Coordinates of C-alpha atoms and ligand atoms in Angstrom, one line a residue:
Chain A
M8 CA -7.5 25.7 26.8
S9 CA -8.0 26.8 22.6
A10 CA -5.0 26.2 21.5
L11 CA -4.6 27.6 18.6
P12 CA -3.4 30.6 19.7
A13 CA -0.7 29.1 22.1
T14 CA 0.0 27.1 19.0
G15 CA 0.8 30.0 16.4
P16 CA 3.6 32.5 18.6
A17 CA 5.1 28.7 19.8
T18 CA 5.8 27.4 16.1
T19 CA 7.4 30.5 15.0
A20 CA 9.7 30.8 17.7
A21 CA 11.0 27.2 17.2
A22 CA 10.6 27.7 13.5
R23 CA 13.1 31.3 13.8
P24 CA 16.1 29.6 15.3
R25 CA 16.0 27.0 12.8
A26 CA 15.2 29.2 9.5
G27 CA 18.4 31.6 11.1
G28 CA 20.8 28.2 11.8
R29 CA 19.8 27.2 7.8
T30 CA 21.5 30.8 6.3
Y31 CA 24.2 30.5 9.0
L32 CA 24.9 26.6 7.7
L33 CA 24.5 27.6 3.8
L34 CA 27.3 30.9 4.4
A35 CA 29.6 28.5 5.7
R36 CA 28.7 25.7 2.7
L37 CA 29.3 28.3 0.5
L38 CA 32.6 29.6 2.0
V39 CA 33.7 26.2 1.8
L40 CA 33.0 25.6 -1.3
A41 CA 34.5 29.1 -2.1
A42 CA 37.8 27.8 -1.3
A43 CA 38.4 24.4 -1.9
I44 CA 37.8 25.8 -6.2
A45 CA 40.0 28.5 -5.0
G46 CA 42.4 26.1 -4.4
W47 CA 42.0 24.2 -7.1
Q48 CA 42.7 27.3 -8.9
L49 CA 45.2 28.3 -7.5
G50 CA 47.2 24.5 -6.9
T51 CA 46.6 23.6 -10.8
T52 CA 47.5 26.9 -11.9
A53 CA 50.7 27.0 -10.0
A54 CA 52.2 22.7 -11.8
G55 CA 51.2 23.8 -14.6
N56 CA 49.8 19.9 -15.4
P57 CA 48.3 19.5 -18.8
Y58 CA 46.4 16.4 -16.8
F59 CA 44.8 19.2 -14.1
L60 CA 43.0 21.6 -15.9
P61 CA 42.0 24.8 -13.9
P62 CA 38.3 25.5 -12.8
A63 CA 38.2 28.5 -14.1
Q64 CA 39.3 27.2 -17.8
I65 CA 36.6 23.8 -17.8
A66 CA 34.0 26.7 -16.8
S67 CA 34.6 28.9 -20.1
G68 CA 35.4 25.4 -22.5
M69 CA 31.9 24.0 -20.8
Y70 CA 30.0 27.4 -21.1
H71 CA 31.7 27.4 -24.9
R72 CA 30.2 23.9 -26.1
W73 CA 27.5 23.9 -24.7
F74 CA 26.2 27.4 -23.5
D75 CA 27.3 29.3 -25.9
G76 CA 23.9 28.7 -29.3
P77 CA 21.8 31.0 -30.0
A78 CA 18.9 32.4 -27.8
S79 CA 16.3 30.8 -30.1
H80 CA 17.8 27.6 -29.1
L81 CA 17.9 28.2 -25.2
W82 CA 21.1 29.2 -25.5
L83 CA 22.7 25.3 -26.1
T84 CA 25.0 25.1 -28.8
A85 CA 25.0 22.1 -31.5
D86 CA 27.1 19.4 -29.1
A87 CA 24.4 19.9 -26.8
T88 CA 22.1 19.8 -28.8
A89 CA 23.5 16.9 -30.6
N90 CA 25.2 15.0 -27.6
L91 CA 23.4 16.8 -23.8
L92 CA 19.4 16.9 -25.1
P93 CA 19.9 12.5 -25.6
S94 CA 21.8 11.1 -22.9
L95 CA 19.2 14.2 -20.6
G96 CA 16.0 12.3 -22.7
R97 CA 16.3 9.2 -21.9
M98 CA 17.9 9.0 -18.5
L99 CA 14.8 11.7 -17.7
S100 CA 13.2 9.2 -19.3
G101 CA 14.0 5.8 -18.4
W102 CA 14.1 6.7 -14.6
A103 CA 9.7 7.8 -15.1
I104 CA 9.0 5.1 -16.5
A105 CA 11.3 2.9 -13.8
A106 CA 9.5 5.7 -11.0
V107 CA 5.6 4.5 -12.9
A108 CA 6.7 0.5 -12.3
G109 CA 7.7 0.6 -9.4
V110 CA 5.2 2.8 -6.9
A111 CA 2.7 0.5 -9.2
L112 CA 4.3 -3.0 -8.5
G113 CA 5.5 -2.0 -5.0
V114 CA 2.8 -0.7 -3.3
A115 CA 1.0 -3.7 -5.4
I116 CA 3.7 -5.8 -2.9
G117 CA 3.6 -3.7 0.3
R118 CA -0.4 -4.4 0.3
L119 CA -0.5 -7.8 -1.3
P120 CA 0.9 -9.6 1.5
L121 CA -0.2 -13.3 -1.1
L122 CA 1.7 -10.7 -4.1
A123 CA 5.0 -10.2 -1.1
D124 CA 5.1 -13.5 -0.2
L125 CA 5.8 -14.6 -4.1
A126 CA 7.4 -11.9 -4.7
E127 CA 10.4 -10.7 -2.1
S128 CA 12.2 -12.9 -2.4
L129 CA 12.8 -11.6 -6.4
V130 CA 12.7 -8.1 -5.7
H131 CA 16.1 -9.2 -3.0
F132 CA 17.7 -10.0 -5.6
G133 CA 17.3 -8.0 -8.6
R134 CA 17.9 -5.3 -5.9
A135 CA 21.6 -6.9 -5.2
V136 CA 22.8 -7.6 -9.1
P137 CA 25.2 -4.3 -9.2
P138 CA 22.9 -2.3 -12.1
P139 CA 26.2 -2.6 -14.3
A140 CA 26.0 -6.3 -14.9
L141 CA 23.0 -5.2 -16.5
V142 CA 24.5 -3.9 -19.6
P143 CA 25.8 -6.2 -21.0
V144 CA 23.0 -8.1 -21.0
F145 CA 20.6 -5.0 -22.7
L146 CA 23.7 -4.5 -25.1
F147 CA 23.0 -8.3 -26.5
V148 CA 19.2 -7.5 -26.6
F149 CA 19.2 -4.2 -28.1
K150 CA 22.6 -3.7 -29.4
I151 CA 24.1 -0.1 -29.7
G152 CA 21.3 3.2 -29.6
T153 CA 18.6 4.2 -27.0
P154 CA 15.7 2.1 -26.8
M155 CA 18.8 -0.2 -24.9
E156 CA 20.5 2.5 -22.6
V157 CA 17.3 3.6 -21.0
A158 CA 16.2 -0.3 -20.2
A159 CA 20.0 -0.5 -18.8
I160 CA 18.5 2.7 -16.5
I161 CA 15.3 2.0 -15.9
F162 CA 16.1 -2.2 -14.8
G163 CA 19.1 0.0 -12.5
V164 CA 17.3 1.7 -11.2
I165 CA 14.0 0.6 -10.2
W166 CA 14.6 -1.2 -7.4
P167 CA 15.6 1.7 -4.9
V168 CA 11.8 2.8 -6.0
L169 CA 10.6 -0.7 -5.6
V170 CA 11.4 -1.7 -2.3
N171 CA 11.2 1.5 0.1
S172 CA 7.2 1.8 -2.8
I173 CA 7.1 -2.1 -1.3
D174 CA 8.0 -0.8 2.7
G175 CA 6.0 2.7 2.7
A176 CA 3.3 0.9 1.5
R177 CA 3.9 -1.1 4.5
H178 CA 3.5 0.3 7.1
V179 CA 1.0 3.2 6.0
D180 CA -0.1 4.1 9.6
A181 CA -3.4 1.7 10.8
G182 CA -4.8 4.3 12.1
Y183 CA -5.3 6.1 8.5
T184 CA -6.2 2.3 7.1
E185 CA -8.3 0.9 9.5
T186 CA -10.3 4.7 9.1
A187 CA -10.3 4.4 5.5
R188 CA -12.2 1.4 6.6
A189 CA -14.7 2.0 9.6
F190 CA -16.0 5.2 6.5
R191 CA -16.4 2.8 3.6
L192 CA -13.4 4.4 0.9
P193 CA -13.7 2.4 -1.6
P194 CA -10.9 0.4 -2.7
A195 CA -10.0 3.7 -4.9
Q196 CA -10.4 6.1 -2.8
R197 CA -8.1 3.8 -0.9
L198 CA -5.2 4.0 -3.0
T199 CA -5.8 7.7 -4.2
R200 CA -6.1 9.2 -0.4
V201 CA -4.8 7.0 1.6
I202 CA -2.2 4.9 1.5
L203 CA -0.1 6.8 -1.4
P204 CA -0.2 10.0 0.3
G205 CA 0.9 7.8 3.5
A206 CA 3.7 6.0 1.7
A207 CA 5.0 9.2 0.2
P208 CA 7.8 9.9 2.3
K209 CA 9.0 6.7 1.5
I210 CA 8.5 6.9 -2.8
C211 CA 10.3 10.0 -2.5
A212 CA 13.3 8.7 -0.6
G213 CA 13.5 6.0 -3.3
L214 CA 12.6 8.1 -7.0
R215 CA 16.0 9.8 -5.0
L216 CA 18.4 7.8 -4.3
S217 CA 17.5 6.8 -8.1
L218 CA 17.7 10.1 -9.4
A219 CA 21.2 10.3 -8.4
L220 CA 21.9 7.0 -9.3
A221 CA 19.7 7.1 -12.6
L222 CA 22.6 10.0 -14.2
V223 CA 24.9 7.0 -13.0
M224 CA 23.3 4.9 -15.5
M225 CA 23.3 6.9 -18.4
I226 CA 27.2 7.3 -18.5
I227 CA 28.1 3.7 -17.9
S228 CA 25.1 2.5 -20.8
E229 CA 26.5 5.5 -23.2
F230 CA 30.0 3.9 -22.5
A231 CA 29.0 0.7 -23.8
G232 CA 28.0 2.1 -26.9
S233 CA 26.0 4.5 -27.8
T234 CA 26.5 7.0 -30.9
N235 CA 25.3 9.9 -29.1
G236 CA 25.6 11.6 -26.0
I237 CA 27.9 12.9 -23.3
G238 CA 29.5 9.4 -22.0
N239 CA 29.5 9.4 -25.8
E240 CA 31.8 12.2 -25.6
M241 CA 33.9 10.9 -23.1
L242 CA 35.1 8.3 -25.1
T243 CA 35.9 10.7 -28.2
A244 CA 38.0 12.1 -25.3
Q245 CA 39.7 9.4 -23.8
S246 CA 40.1 8.2 -27.8
T247 CA 41.2 11.3 -29.2
F248 CA 43.3 12.4 -25.7
D249 CA 41.1 15.4 -25.8
I250 CA 42.4 16.5 -21.4
S251 CA 40.0 19.6 -21.1
L252 CA 36.6 18.0 -22.6
M253 CA 36.8 15.1 -19.6
W254 CA 37.5 17.6 -17.4
Q255 CA 34.7 19.5 -19.1
V256 CA 32.3 16.1 -19.7
I257 CA 32.9 15.6 -15.2
G258 CA 32.2 19.3 -14.9
L259 CA 29.3 18.9 -16.4
L260 CA 27.4 15.7 -14.9
G261 CA 28.7 17.1 -11.5
V262 CA 26.3 20.1 -12.0
L263 CA 23.3 18.0 -13.3
G264 CA 23.3 15.9 -10.3
I265 CA 22.7 19.4 -8.6
V266 CA 20.1 20.8 -10.5
L267 CA 18.7 17.4 -10.4
N268 CA 18.8 16.7 -6.4
A269 CA 17.5 20.9 -6.0
L270 CA 14.4 20.3 -8.8
F271 CA 14.0 17.2 -6.4
A272 CA 14.0 18.9 -3.2
V273 CA 11.5 20.9 -4.9
A274 CA 9.2 19.1 -6.1
E275 CA 9.1 17.0 -2.5
R276 CA 8.5 20.4 0.3
R277 CA 6.0 20.7 -2.4
V278 CA 4.3 17.2 -1.4
L279 CA 5.2 16.7 1.4
A280 CA 4.3 20.2 2.9
W281 CA 1.7 17.9 4.9
Q282 CA 4.8 16.5 6.7
R283 CA 7.1 19.3 8.4
A284 CA 3.9 19.9 10.0
P285 CA 3.7 19.9 14.2
R286 CA 2.7 16.5 15.6
A287 CA 1.0 17.5 18.1
T288 CA 0.1 14.4 19.8
S289 CA 1.1 11.0 18.9
Chain B
M12 CA -31.2 -1.7 17.3
L13 CA -29.0 -2.4 17.4
E14 CA -28.2 -6.2 19.3
V15 CA -24.9 -7.8 20.4
T16 CA -25.7 -11.6 21.7
S17 CA -22.8 -13.1 23.7
L18 CA -20.1 -11.4 21.5
T19 CA -16.3 -12.9 22.3
R20 CA -13.0 -12.1 20.2
A21 CA -9.9 -13.6 21.1
F22 CA -6.0 -12.3 20.1
G23 CA -5.0 -16.1 20.0
N24 CA -4.5 -17.4 23.3
H25 CA -5.5 -14.2 24.8
L26 CA -9.5 -13.3 25.9
A27 CA -10.0 -9.7 25.3
I28 CA -14.5 -9.7 25.6
A29 CA -15.7 -12.8 26.8
D30 CA -19.8 -13.0 26.2
I31 CA -21.1 -10.0 26.1
S32 CA -24.4 -9.4 25.4
M33 CA -26.5 -5.8 25.9
Q34 CA -28.5 -4.1 23.2
V35 CA -29.2 0.2 22.4
A36 CA -32.4 1.4 21.7
E37 CA -33.2 3.9 18.7
G38 CA -31.8 7.5 19.5
E39 CA -30.3 6.1 22.7
L40 CA -26.9 7.5 23.8
V41 CA -25.1 4.8 25.5
T42 CA -21.8 4.9 27.5
I43 CA -19.8 2.1 27.7
V44 CA -17.1 2.4 31.2
G45 CA -14.0 -0.2 32.4
P46 CA -10.4 -0.8 33.6
S47 CA -7.9 0.3 30.7
G48 CA -7.4 -2.1 28.5
C49 CA -10.5 -4.7 29.0
G50 CA -11.0 -4.7 26.2
K51 CA -13.8 -1.2 24.9
S52 CA -12.3 -0.8 21.7
T53 CA -12.0 -4.7 21.3
L54 CA -16.0 -4.1 21.4
L55 CA -16.3 -1.6 20.0
R56 CA -14.4 -2.7 16.8
C57 CA -16.6 -5.7 16.8
V58 CA -19.3 -3.7 16.7
A59 CA -17.9 -1.3 13.6
G60 CA -17.4 -4.8 12.1
L61 CA -14.2 -3.3 11.0
L62 CA -12.7 -7.1 13.4
P63 CA -14.4 -10.1 13.3
P64 CA -16.0 -11.3 16.4
T65 CA -15.2 -14.7 17.4
S66 CA -18.5 -16.1 18.3
G67 CA -21.6 -14.3 19.2
Q68 CA -23.0 -11.6 17.2
V69 CA -24.0 -8.0 16.3
V70 CA -27.1 -7.8 14.6
L71 CA -27.9 -4.1 13.3
N72 CA -31.7 -3.3 12.1
G73 CA -32.0 -6.4 11.9
V74 CA -29.3 -7.4 9.4
P75 CA -26.6 -8.9 11.1
V76 CA -22.5 -7.2 11.1
T77 CA -20.3 -9.3 8.2
R78 CA -17.9 -6.0 7.7
V79 CA -19.1 -2.6 8.9
P80 CA -22.3 -1.7 8.2
D81 CA -23.8 2.0 5.7
R82 CA -23.8 4.8 7.6
L83 CA -21.8 4.4 10.8
A84 CA -19.1 6.9 12.2
V85 CA -17.1 6.3 14.1
V86 CA -14.5 8.6 16.2
F87 CA -10.7 7.5 17.3
Q88 CA -9.6 8.4 19.4
D89 CA -6.4 9.5 18.3
Y90 CA -7.7 12.2 15.8
S91 CA -3.4 12.6 14.4
R92 CA -3.7 8.8 13.5
S93 CA -7.0 9.6 12.4
L94 CA -7.5 13.0 10.6
Y95 CA -5.6 12.4 7.3
P96 CA -2.4 15.3 7.8
W97 CA -2.4 15.5 3.7
L98 CA -5.7 16.4 3.4
S99 CA -7.6 20.0 4.7
V100 CA -9.6 19.7 7.3
A101 CA -13.0 19.8 4.6
A102 CA -11.5 17.2 2.5
N103 CA -11.1 15.4 6.1
V104 CA -15.2 16.1 6.5
A105 CA -15.8 15.1 2.6
L106 CA -13.9 11.7 2.2
P107 CA -16.7 9.8 3.5
L108 CA -19.1 10.8 1.9
L109 CA -17.3 10.3 -0.4
A110 CA -17.7 6.1 0.0
A111 CA -21.7 6.8 0.5
T112 CA -22.4 8.0 -2.4
R113 CA -20.3 6.0 -4.6
R114 CA -21.0 2.8 -2.5
G115 CA -24.3 3.0 -3.2
S116 CA -23.9 3.0 -6.9
D117 CA -21.4 -0.1 -6.4
R118 CA -24.3 -2.0 -3.8
G119 CA -27.1 -1.8 -6.7
S120 CA -25.6 -2.3 -9.5
R121 CA -22.1 -4.2 -9.2
R122 CA -22.8 -6.9 -6.7
G123 CA -26.1 -7.6 -7.2
R124 CA -27.0 -7.2 -4.1
A125 CA -30.7 -6.5 -2.3
V126 CA -31.0 -2.5 -0.8
R127 CA -32.7 -2.4 1.3
D128 CA -32.9 1.7 1.9
P129 CA -34.9 3.1 -0.1
A130 CA -33.8 6.2 -0.3
V131 CA -29.9 4.0 -1.7
R132 CA -31.2 2.3 -3.9
D133 CA -33.2 5.1 -6.0
R134 CA -29.9 7.1 -6.2
A135 CA -28.4 4.0 -6.8
A136 CA -31.3 2.9 -10.4
S137 CA -30.5 6.8 -11.2
Q138 CA -26.7 6.5 -11.0
R139 CA -26.7 3.2 -13.4
A140 CA -28.9 5.5 -15.4
V141 CA -27.1 8.2 -15.7
S142 CA -23.9 6.3 -16.7
Q143 CA -25.8 3.9 -18.6
R144 CA -26.8 6.8 -20.8
A145 CA -23.7 8.1 -23.3
V146 CA -23.0 10.3 -21.4
S147 CA -20.0 12.9 -23.4
Q148 CA -16.2 13.4 -20.9
R149 CA -17.7 16.8 -20.5
A150 CA -21.2 16.7 -18.9
V151 CA -19.4 13.7 -16.8
S152 CA -16.8 15.8 -15.5
Q153 CA -19.6 18.8 -15.3
R154 CA -20.4 16.5 -12.5
A155 CA -18.3 15.1 -11.4
V156 CA -17.8 19.2 -10.2
S157 CA -20.8 19.9 -8.3
Q158 CA -20.9 16.5 -7.0
R159 CA -17.5 18.0 -5.4
A160 CA -19.1 21.3 -4.7
A161 CA -22.2 18.6 -3.0
R162 CA -19.7 17.2 -1.3
R163 CA -18.1 20.7 0.6
A164 CA -21.1 21.5 1.0
V165 CA -22.0 19.4 3.2
A166 CA -18.2 19.4 5.5
L167 CA -18.8 22.6 5.1
A168 CA -22.4 22.7 6.8
A169 CA -20.9 19.7 9.5
L170 CA -18.4 22.2 10.5
E171 CA -20.0 24.9 11.1
S172 CA -22.2 22.4 13.1
V173 CA -19.4 22.0 15.6
G174 CA -17.8 25.4 15.8
L175 CA -15.6 25.2 13.1
G176 CA -17.2 27.1 10.6
G177 CA -13.7 28.9 9.6
F178 CA -11.4 26.0 9.4
A179 CA -12.4 23.9 6.3
D180 CA -9.5 25.5 4.5
R181 CA -7.0 24.8 7.8
Y182 CA -5.1 22.1 8.0
P183 CA -5.9 19.2 10.7
W184 CA -2.5 19.9 11.9
Q185 CA -2.8 23.7 12.0
L186 CA -5.8 22.1 14.9
S187 CA -5.2 22.3 18.3
G188 CA -6.0 18.6 19.6
G189 CA -10.0 19.6 21.0
M190 CA -10.3 21.2 17.4
Q191 CA -9.3 18.0 15.5
Q192 CA -11.5 15.7 17.9
R193 CA -14.8 18.6 16.3
V194 CA -13.1 17.7 13.6
A195 CA -13.8 14.0 13.4
I196 CA -16.9 14.7 15.2
A197 CA -17.6 17.1 12.6
R198 CA -16.3 13.7 10.1
A199 CA -18.8 11.2 12.3
L200 CA -21.6 14.1 12.0
A201 CA -21.9 14.7 8.4
C202 CA -22.3 11.1 6.7
E203 CA -25.9 11.2 9.0
P204 CA -25.5 7.9 10.9
V205 CA -27.6 5.8 11.9
L206 CA -24.6 4.5 14.7
L207 CA -22.5 6.1 15.9
L208 CA -19.5 4.8 18.2
M209 CA -17.0 6.8 19.8
D210 CA -14.2 4.8 21.3
E211 CA -12.4 7.2 23.9
P212 CA -13.5 10.4 22.1
F213 CA -11.7 12.9 24.3
G214 CA -9.7 11.0 26.2
A215 CA -7.0 12.5 24.2
V216 CA -6.6 16.5 26.2
D217 CA -7.4 18.8 28.9
A218 CA -10.1 18.7 31.3
Q219 CA -11.5 22.2 30.3
T220 CA -12.0 21.5 26.2
R221 CA -13.1 17.3 27.3
E222 CA -15.8 18.5 29.2
D223 CA -16.6 21.0 26.1
L224 CA -16.8 17.6 23.8
E225 CA -19.0 16.4 26.5
D226 CA -21.5 18.7 25.3
L227 CA -21.6 19.6 22.0
L228 CA -21.3 15.4 21.5
L229 CA -25.0 16.1 24.3
R230 CA -26.3 19.8 21.8
V231 CA -25.7 16.9 18.7
Q232 CA -27.6 14.5 20.2
A233 CA -30.7 16.7 21.5
E234 CA -31.2 17.7 17.9
R235 CA -30.2 14.6 16.2
H236 CA -30.8 11.5 18.2
I237 CA -28.3 9.2 16.7
T238 CA -28.0 5.9 18.6
T239 CA -24.9 6.6 20.0
L240 CA -22.2 4.1 22.5
L241 CA -19.9 5.4 23.8
V242 CA -16.6 3.9 25.4
T243 CA -15.2 5.5 27.9
H244 CA -12.0 5.3 31.0
D245 CA -13.9 7.7 32.7
I246 CA -16.5 7.8 34.8
D247 CA -17.7 11.2 35.5
E248 CA -18.6 11.1 31.4
S249 CA -19.9 7.9 31.7
V250 CA -22.5 9.1 33.5
Y251 CA -22.4 13.0 32.9
A252 CA -23.3 12.3 29.1
G253 CA -24.8 8.3 29.3
D254 CA -29.1 7.5 29.2
R255 CA -27.4 4.5 30.2
V256 CA -23.9 2.8 31.8
I257 CA -22.6 0.2 30.5
V258 CA -20.0 -1.1 33.5
L259 CA -17.7 -4.3 31.5
T260 CA -15.2 -6.5 34.0
R261 CA -11.6 -6.4 34.4
G262 CA -9.6 -8.1 31.5
P263 CA -11.3 -10.1 29.9
G264 CA -14.5 -8.3 29.7
R265 CA -17.4 -8.9 30.1
V266 CA -20.7 -6.7 31.1
R267 CA -20.9 -6.4 35.2
A268 CA -23.9 -4.3 35.3
E269 CA -26.3 -1.3 33.9
V270 CA -26.7 1.9 35.1
A271 CA -29.6 3.3 34.4
V272 CA -29.1 6.9 34.3
D273 CA -32.2 9.5 35.1
L274 CA -30.6 13.1 35.3
P275 CA -32.7 16.1 32.8
A276 CA -32.0 17.0 30.4
P277 CA -30.3 19.4 29.2
R278 CA -27.6 18.2 31.3
D279 CA -25.0 21.1 32.5
Q280 CA -21.5 20.8 33.3
I281 CA -22.2 22.5 36.8
T282 CA -25.9 21.7 37.4
T283 CA -26.8 18.5 36.7
K284 CA -22.5 17.4 38.2
E285 CA -23.9 18.9 41.6
R286 CA -27.0 16.7 42.3
R287 CA -27.2 14.1 45.2
E288 CA -28.0 11.7 41.5
F289 CA -25.2 11.9 40.4
A290 CA -22.8 11.9 43.0
R291 CA -24.8 8.3 43.4
L292 CA -24.5 7.4 39.9
R293 CA -20.9 8.0 40.6
A294 CA -20.3 6.8 43.2
E295 CA -22.3 3.3 42.4
V296 CA -20.3 2.8 38.4
S297 CA -17.0 4.0 40.3
R298 CA -17.2 1.1 42.3
L299 CA -18.8 -1.5 40.2
V300 CA -15.7 0.4 37.6
R301 CA -13.5 -1.2 40.9
G302 CA -15.5 -4.0 41.6
T303 CA -15.5 -3.2 45.5
P304 CA -19.2 -4.1 46.3
A305 CA -22.2 -1.2 47.8
P306 CA -22.3 -0.1 50.6
A307 CA -25.8 -3.1 51.7
S308 CA -28.0 -0.1 53.0
A309 CA -27.7 0.9 48.3
P310 CA -27.6 -2.5 46.1
P311 CA -26.9 -0.7 42.8
E312 CA -30.5 -2.3 41.3
I313 CA -32.6 0.6 44.0
S314 CA -34.1 3.9 41.6
P315 CA -32.7 7.6 42.9
P316 CA -35.8 7.9 45.1
E317 CA -35.8 6.3 47.1
I318 CA -31.9 6.1 48.0
F319 CA -33.1 9.2 49.4
Q320 CA -34.9 8.3 51.9
Q321 CA -32.9 5.2 52.7
A322 CA -29.9 7.6 52.7
P323 CA -29.4 8.8 57.2
Ligands
ADP27 N1 -4.8 -6.1 17.8 C1 -4.7 -6.5 18.1 N2 -3.6 -8.1 18.9 C2 -3.1 -8.5 20.1 N3 -4.2 -8.3 21.5 C3 -5.2 -7.4 21.0 C4 -5.2 -6.5 20.0 N4 -5.8 -5.4 20.2 C5 -6.2 -6.0 21.4 N5 -5.3 -7.0 22.1 C6 -6.3 -6.4 24.1 O1 -6.6 -7.1 24.5 C7 -7.7 -6.5 25.8 C8 -9.0 -5.6 24.7 O2 -7.4 -4.7 24.2 P1 -8.3 -2.9 24.1 O3 -9.9 -3.7 23.3 O4 -7.4 -1.9 23.7 O5 -9.0 -2.9 25.4 P2 -9.0 -1.2 25.7 O6 -10.3 -0.7 25.2 O7 -10.0 -1.2 26.9 O8 -8.1 -0.1 27.2 C9 -5.7 -6.1 26.1 O9 -5.5 -7.1 26.9 C10 -4.5 -6.0 24.2 O10 -3.7 -6.3 24.9
MG28 MG1 -8.7 0.4 24.2

């Protein structure tokens, strides 16, 4: 049977209701979000409590504080350049270093049983320590400043990458690895063309978790000690009773979390396009 | 060409194959048939050097097999776990070529082993010479590009030869099962193997596709005379495709009998299977697989013409 013509319509037919379902779901989600924001707006306006600000006021405050700059600076204000950019830079570099180190170590541990025997209990210990507990230690070692914050982010977020990379690399389908052996693939090619792609779904799951955690570690490390950054702005707001700035920072963190997650999802969909493929037989 | 001597493999206390001996001549297509679980895959993996035997040995062209030999190709039953879904069809087919070229150079230089094949030795020597010359980064990258183009050309030719010329840039999961198994065959052919091992290659496709793939295999075999070991649990297939059938016993697998197949070439799904020899061989292999004794009048050793004379 030449099943190509048969699979063609079958896959599109299967995809169509799913795509339709997704559109409805998206609409429903937006509706819930809009209703929540409207409720928040109405509630806070009606209550007039100075500690709880209406979202429209928070949003316009955020806009004027950070995104009202000249076009030549990509609309970023001086405040954004002084605080938002350093925070983002530290977060992303910490996350990137943790990602590279975590994947490298994780794949090595996952594929080398001897290394796994030696390192695995260490990994479980490291993972069990709540990341914020490490911040005071790094504060001692590095003093206040970017190295301390980046180090705290790295050690805070490396664990999900590490644990998932170990798991992914270890459980690459034996069919894939045996084929690689049967065709005498050299070790470097085996790693780049078989092990890493085979472990990629797990690795991506780990990276996504640690990206969310990186935002948490960014703000916590800045609370512990910093001279700039949005965490530092939050501390300033607290000490000067600037309720409006506090809400703006909270709003900004929420937006950052959503944007980062969305960007990651786009990248992940590209890298793992093959995974959404229908599995013919198994 | 291939010599298997007293091959035994146990998993823990469980014996998978026991004392298997057989020989395969250059260019021969030998089918191995036996009930499922009798150790066919184990036998093939030992021959491929993927699995060390518990005792006994495999000798390929005079060299004992201790690891996967060069210029060996395998077609596995489960194409969905043997073709890489993240690589295009062409990249899947080209992958072993990458291994073959790299292997030649690293054998010659780093491992310092004696290289028997003069072609491989020459290539290794020339690659070493090139790498010893202080080549600029750009020349290296140009060479890499041209090597990649060469590998792709070989892959495209292999795909063409299995009738998948237009599917190079698809992904395996966009093709039907039969087409995916053609890709696996193309991949095996692309590295110009001296020994082709196939483990129930057509077990996961429907009957019509299976016949097409059998004919594809016979056509390739007629053109290239690659020594082939085809494992199957399908009795028709073992007789139709094989120059010789080796029947294994229920596990632990031992050689129960060898049956020479004298069916004329080229074989044809309809006319070959119409022949009385085919029916007789099929019945004989069938009895051997089931372990029921053959009728006294037709012992397995008798060649086909005598059978017809004796038949009532
Ligand atoms: N990796 C393994 N570990 C333990 N037992 C195995 C392994 N591979 C195969 N066996 C056992 O060896 C026997 C033969 O298996 P196999 O060679 O796959 O048979 P076949 O291919 O003929 O169906 C079976 O009983 C199976 O359970
Ligand atoms: Mg098997």
